[in-house]
CSV table of C-alpha atoms in Angstrom, one decimal:
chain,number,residue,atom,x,y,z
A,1,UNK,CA,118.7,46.2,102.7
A,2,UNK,CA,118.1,49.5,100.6
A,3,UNK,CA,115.3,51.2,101.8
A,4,UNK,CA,112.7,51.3,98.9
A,5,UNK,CA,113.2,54.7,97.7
A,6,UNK,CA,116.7,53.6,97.2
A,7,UNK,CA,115.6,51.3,94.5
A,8,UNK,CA,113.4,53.7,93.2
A,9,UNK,CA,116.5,56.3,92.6
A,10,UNK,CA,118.7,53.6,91.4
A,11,UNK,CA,116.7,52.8,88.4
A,12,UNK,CA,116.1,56.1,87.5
A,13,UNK,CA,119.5,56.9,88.0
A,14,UNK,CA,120.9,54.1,85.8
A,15,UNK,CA,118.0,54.5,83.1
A,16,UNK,CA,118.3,54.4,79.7
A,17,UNK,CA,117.1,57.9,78.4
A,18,UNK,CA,118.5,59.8,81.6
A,19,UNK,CA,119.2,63.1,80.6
A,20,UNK,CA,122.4,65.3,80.8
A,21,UNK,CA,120.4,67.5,82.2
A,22,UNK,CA,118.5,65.4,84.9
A,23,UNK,CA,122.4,64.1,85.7
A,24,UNK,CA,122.8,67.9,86.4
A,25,UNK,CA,120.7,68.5,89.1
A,26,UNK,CA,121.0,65.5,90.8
A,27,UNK,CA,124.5,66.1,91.3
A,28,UNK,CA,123.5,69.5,92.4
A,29,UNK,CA,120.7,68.8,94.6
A,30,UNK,CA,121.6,65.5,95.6
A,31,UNK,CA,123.9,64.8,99.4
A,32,UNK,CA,123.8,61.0,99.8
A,33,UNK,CA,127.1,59.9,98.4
A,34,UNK,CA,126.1,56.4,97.0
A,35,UNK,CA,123.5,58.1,94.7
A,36,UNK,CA,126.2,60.8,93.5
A,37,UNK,CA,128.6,57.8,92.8
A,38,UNK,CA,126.0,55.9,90.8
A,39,UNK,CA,125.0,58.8,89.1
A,40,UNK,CA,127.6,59.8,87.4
A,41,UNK,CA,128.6,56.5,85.8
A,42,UNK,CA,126.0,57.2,83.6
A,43,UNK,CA,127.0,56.6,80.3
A,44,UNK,CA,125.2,60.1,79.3
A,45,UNK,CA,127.2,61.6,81.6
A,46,UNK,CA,128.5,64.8,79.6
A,47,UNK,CA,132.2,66.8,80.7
A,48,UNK,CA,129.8,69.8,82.0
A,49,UNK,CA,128.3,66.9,84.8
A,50,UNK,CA,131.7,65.4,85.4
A,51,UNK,CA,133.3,69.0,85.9
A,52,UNK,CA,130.1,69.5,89.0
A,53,UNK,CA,131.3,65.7,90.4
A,54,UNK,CA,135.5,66.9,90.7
A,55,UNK,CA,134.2,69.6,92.8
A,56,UNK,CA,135.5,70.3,96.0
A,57,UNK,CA,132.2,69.6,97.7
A,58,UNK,CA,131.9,66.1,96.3
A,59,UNK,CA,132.7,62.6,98.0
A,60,UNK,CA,136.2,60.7,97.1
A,61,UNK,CA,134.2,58.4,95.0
A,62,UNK,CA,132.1,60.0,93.5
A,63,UNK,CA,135.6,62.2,92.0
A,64,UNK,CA,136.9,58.9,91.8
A,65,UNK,CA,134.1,57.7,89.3
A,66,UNK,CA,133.9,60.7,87.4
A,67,UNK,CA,137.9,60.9,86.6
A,68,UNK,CA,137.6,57.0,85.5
A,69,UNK,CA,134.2,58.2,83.0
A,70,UNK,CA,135.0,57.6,79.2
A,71,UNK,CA,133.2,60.9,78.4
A,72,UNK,CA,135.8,63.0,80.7
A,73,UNK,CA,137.3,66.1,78.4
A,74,UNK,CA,140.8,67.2,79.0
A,75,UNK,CA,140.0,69.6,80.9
A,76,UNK,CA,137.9,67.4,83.4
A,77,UNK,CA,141.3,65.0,83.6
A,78,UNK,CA,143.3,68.0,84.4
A,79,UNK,CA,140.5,68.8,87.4
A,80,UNK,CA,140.9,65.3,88.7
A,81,UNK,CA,144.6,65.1,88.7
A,82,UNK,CA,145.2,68.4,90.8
A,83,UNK,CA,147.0,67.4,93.9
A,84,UNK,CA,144.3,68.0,96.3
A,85,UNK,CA,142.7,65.4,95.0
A,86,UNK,CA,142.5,62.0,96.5
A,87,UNK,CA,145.4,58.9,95.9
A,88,UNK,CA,142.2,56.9,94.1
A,89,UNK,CA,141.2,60.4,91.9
A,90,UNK,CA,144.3,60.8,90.7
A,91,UNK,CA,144.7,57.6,90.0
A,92,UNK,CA,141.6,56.6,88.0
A,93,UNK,CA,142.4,59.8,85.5
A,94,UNK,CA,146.1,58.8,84.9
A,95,UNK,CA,144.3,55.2,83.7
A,96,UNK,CA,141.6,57.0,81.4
A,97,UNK,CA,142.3,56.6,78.2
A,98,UNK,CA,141.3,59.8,77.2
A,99,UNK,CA,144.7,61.4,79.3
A,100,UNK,CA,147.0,63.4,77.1
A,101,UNK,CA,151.0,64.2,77.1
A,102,UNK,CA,150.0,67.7,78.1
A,103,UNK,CA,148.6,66.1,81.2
A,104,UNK,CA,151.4,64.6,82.1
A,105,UNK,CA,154.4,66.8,81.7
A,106,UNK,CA,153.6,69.3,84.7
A,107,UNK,CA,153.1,66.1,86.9
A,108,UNK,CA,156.7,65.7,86.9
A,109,UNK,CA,157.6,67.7,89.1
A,110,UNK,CA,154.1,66.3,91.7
A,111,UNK,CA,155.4,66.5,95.1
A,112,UNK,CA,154.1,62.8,95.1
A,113,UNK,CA,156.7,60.4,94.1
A,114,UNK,CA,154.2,57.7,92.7
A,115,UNK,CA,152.6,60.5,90.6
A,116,UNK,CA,156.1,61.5,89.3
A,117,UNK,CA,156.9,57.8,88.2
A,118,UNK,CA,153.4,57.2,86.8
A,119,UNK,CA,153.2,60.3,84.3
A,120,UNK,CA,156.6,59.7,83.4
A,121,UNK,CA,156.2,55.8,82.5
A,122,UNK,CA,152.9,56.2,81.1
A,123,UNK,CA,152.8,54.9,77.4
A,124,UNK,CA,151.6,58.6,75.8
A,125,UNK,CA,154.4,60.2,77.6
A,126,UNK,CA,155.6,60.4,73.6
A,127,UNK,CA,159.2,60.6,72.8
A,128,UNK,CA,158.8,64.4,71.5
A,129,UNK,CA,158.2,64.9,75.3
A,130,UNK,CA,161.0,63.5,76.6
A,131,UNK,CA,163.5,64.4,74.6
A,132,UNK,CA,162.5,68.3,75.5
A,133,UNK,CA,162.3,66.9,79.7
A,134,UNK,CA,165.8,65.2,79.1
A,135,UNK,CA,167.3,68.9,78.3
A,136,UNK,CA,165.0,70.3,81.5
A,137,UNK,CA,167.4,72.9,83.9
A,138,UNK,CA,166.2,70.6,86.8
A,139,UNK,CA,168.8,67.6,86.8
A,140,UNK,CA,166.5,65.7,89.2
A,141,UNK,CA,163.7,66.2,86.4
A,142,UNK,CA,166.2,64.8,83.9
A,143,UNK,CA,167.8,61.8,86.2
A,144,UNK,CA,164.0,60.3,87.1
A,145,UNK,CA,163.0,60.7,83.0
A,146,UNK,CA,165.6,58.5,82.3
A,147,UNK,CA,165.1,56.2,85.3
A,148,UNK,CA,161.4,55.8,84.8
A,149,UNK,CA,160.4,56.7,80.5
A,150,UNK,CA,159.2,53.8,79.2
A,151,UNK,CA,159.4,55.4,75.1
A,152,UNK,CA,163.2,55.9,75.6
A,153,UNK,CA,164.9,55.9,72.7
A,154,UNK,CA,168.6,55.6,71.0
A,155,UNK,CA,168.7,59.5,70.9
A,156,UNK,CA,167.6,59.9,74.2
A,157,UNK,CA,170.2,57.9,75.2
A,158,UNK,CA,173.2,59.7,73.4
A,159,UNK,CA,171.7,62.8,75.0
A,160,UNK,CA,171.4,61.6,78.5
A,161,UNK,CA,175.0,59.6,78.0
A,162,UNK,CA,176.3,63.3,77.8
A,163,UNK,CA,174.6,64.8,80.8
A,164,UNK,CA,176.7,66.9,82.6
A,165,UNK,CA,175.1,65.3,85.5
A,166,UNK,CA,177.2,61.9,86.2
A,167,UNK,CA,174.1,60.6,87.9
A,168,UNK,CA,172.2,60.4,85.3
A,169,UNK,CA,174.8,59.3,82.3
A,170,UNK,CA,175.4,56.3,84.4
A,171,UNK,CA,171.4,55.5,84.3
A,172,UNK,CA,171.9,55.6,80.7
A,173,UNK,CA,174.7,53.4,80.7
A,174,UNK,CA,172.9,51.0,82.2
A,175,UNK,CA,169.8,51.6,80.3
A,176,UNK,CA,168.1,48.2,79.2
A,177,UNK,CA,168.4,49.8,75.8
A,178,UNK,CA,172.1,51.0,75.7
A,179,UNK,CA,174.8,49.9,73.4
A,180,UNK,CA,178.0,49.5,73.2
A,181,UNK,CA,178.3,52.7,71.3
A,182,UNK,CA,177.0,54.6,74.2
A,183,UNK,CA,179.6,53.2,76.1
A,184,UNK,CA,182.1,54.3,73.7
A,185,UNK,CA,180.6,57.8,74.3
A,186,UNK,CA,181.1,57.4,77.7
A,187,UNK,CA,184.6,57.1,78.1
A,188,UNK,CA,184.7,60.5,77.4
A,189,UNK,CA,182.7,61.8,80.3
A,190,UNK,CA,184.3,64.2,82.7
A,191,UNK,CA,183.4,62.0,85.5
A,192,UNK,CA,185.6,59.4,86.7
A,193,UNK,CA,182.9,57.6,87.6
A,194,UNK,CA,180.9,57.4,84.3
A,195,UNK,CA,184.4,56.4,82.6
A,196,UNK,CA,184.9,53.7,84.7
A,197,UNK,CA,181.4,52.1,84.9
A,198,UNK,CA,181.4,52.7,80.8
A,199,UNK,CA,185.0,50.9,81.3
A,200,UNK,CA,183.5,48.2,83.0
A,201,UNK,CA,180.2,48.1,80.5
A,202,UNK,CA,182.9,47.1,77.5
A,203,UNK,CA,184.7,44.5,79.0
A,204,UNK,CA,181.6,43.2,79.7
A,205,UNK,CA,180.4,42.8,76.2
């Protein structure tokens, strides 16, 4: 059982008229973890108090809860996605809605594999972006865009279908979304390989 200062702080904490303010200096004077964490959910909680919660000094959940907050700015997402941060931090600002393209393009090259695959299926990774990470230098950069873009389109596909790299023209080959005019286009690869698997694709269909 709480002791009864602890349901003392958790009604102020959760009240009504709380102020920004007030948020801010409980997250500054404030060590006990569970009161940071319920503080912040505060649905007054303004980007200045979430910026003070992704700080270094803070608990995993309380960075948790203040990446997840609806009232998170960019530049609070792009705090809670640095990869210091925890699995769960991370996480919770990939999900907010309030996440941006611009937030996702650097992650695609996250030494994390799951962060990689996340940015790069997430639904406002727009096709403006990945047409311009489909001509990246880095072929490994271009081969998981392909394997993991969810807004692929027909264009994207006649670009990657021509990729120098036969790795990834034979992920667009196989592309849910390819055609048999991309298979056409990939008889003419250099690669043996592509040619054949395009070879293959048409006598298929």
């Amino acid at each position: 059982m709480d002791h009864p200062t602890g349901w003392i702080r958790k009604a102020v904490y959760t009240h009504p008229n709380l102020r920004p303010e007030h948020i801010q200096h409980v997250l500054d004077k404030e060590d006990n973890r569970h009161h940071l964490t319920q503080i912040i959910q505060h649905p007054r909680a303004t980007p200045k108090n979430i910026d003070r919660a992704l700080d270094n000094d803070m608990h995993d959940e309380t960075k948790e809860e203040a990446a997840a907050h609806p009232n998170a700015s960019a530049e609070n997402l792009h705090k809670a996605l640095r990869p210091d941060n925890s699995y769960e931090t991370r996480s919770a600002a990939l999900n907010n809605p309030n996440i941006r393209a611009e937030h996702l393009v650097p992650l695609v090259r996250d030494p994390e594999h799951w962060i990689r695959e996340r940015a790069l299926s997430h639904p406002k990774m727009d096709e403006g972006t990945i047409h311009k990470l489909l001509d990246h230098p880095d072929p490994e950069v271009r081969g998981e865009t392909m394997l993991h873009a969810t807004n692929i389109n027909q264009d994207h596909l006649n670009r990657a279908v021509k990729d120098p790299d036969p790795h990834i023209a034979s992920h667009a080959l196989v592309h849910p979304r390819a055609r048999p005019s991309h298979y056409d286009m990939g008889l003419t690869h250099p690669s043996e390989r592509v040619r054949d698997l395009a070879k293959h694709l048409l006598q298929r269909d």
